[in-house]
Amino acid sequence: MSTSDAPSEPQVKPKLTGWELYRDVLKSPKKIVGPMVDQSELAWRILSRRYGAELVYTPMISARVYSDPNHKVYREEAFNTLLGEEGGPEDRPLFIQFAANDPDLLLKSAKMVEPFADAIDINFGCPQDIARRGRYGAYLCEDWDLIYRL
């Protein structure tokens, strides 16, 4: 077998820097609507764009529950990819925010929504009691090893 017959290596895109993502993919947005509890669903994101938002976030989604095949209803309510609207052309650019404390479940959830997002955001700021009980959001800020693994 000659070298020209050998299978070619898959092309791996180099990881973008934050600046390259902001400038080249997101087109330098200035008007950004951050994630809001029970407010950042699809209708709000579309309305926000209609009034000038250039980048929007989903509400916080539990990576543990989203990645669990037994929670199909949660997945459809939190970020429904089956209907083709969420993460579709009218819903971009889009950051999908996950709450997580398990790197494997975060990765699994992120891979599930990868084609529908421009970036994945990890919630490290939620101060609510539910975040304390679930050990995510602001309650991870002192666990540097876990933050690194996430």
Phi, psi and omega in degrees: 000128180280167180295333179286339178273347182292142178298139181279152178289140177297142180282121178255123179288137177292146179292132179283149170283166178303319181294318180296319176299312181299312185281310191272320183271312184273350179064039174055058181293143177250330182255104187239131177255110182286172182291136178229134181302128178056025180227339189265027178288175188308312183301318179294320180295318178296315178298318179299318178294321179301330180258020168112354178296137182254346178208136179226161179246155169281166168292168179297131180242134178286117179295324180298312183285319182299323183279350183276118181297343178281353181246051182298321180297316178300315181300317180293327179281321185285315179199096187272109179269347185290326183276347177080004179270311181290126183078005178279186184303326180281353186241036181226151355290151187217132170255130177258124184259128176246145167261130184205155170219011178231113183303323182292318179289325175298313180298317180299314179296316180299319178295327180294328183253000184310315181292347186254004186229154173267338176197159174251133179247137176256127181284112174243014186238348185296121181262005186290158180301324179299326178289324177295313180296322181274354181056061173214187180064222183297340184281001174262352192299342178260356180260077186298324179297315180294318178302316179299316182291327177293000000 
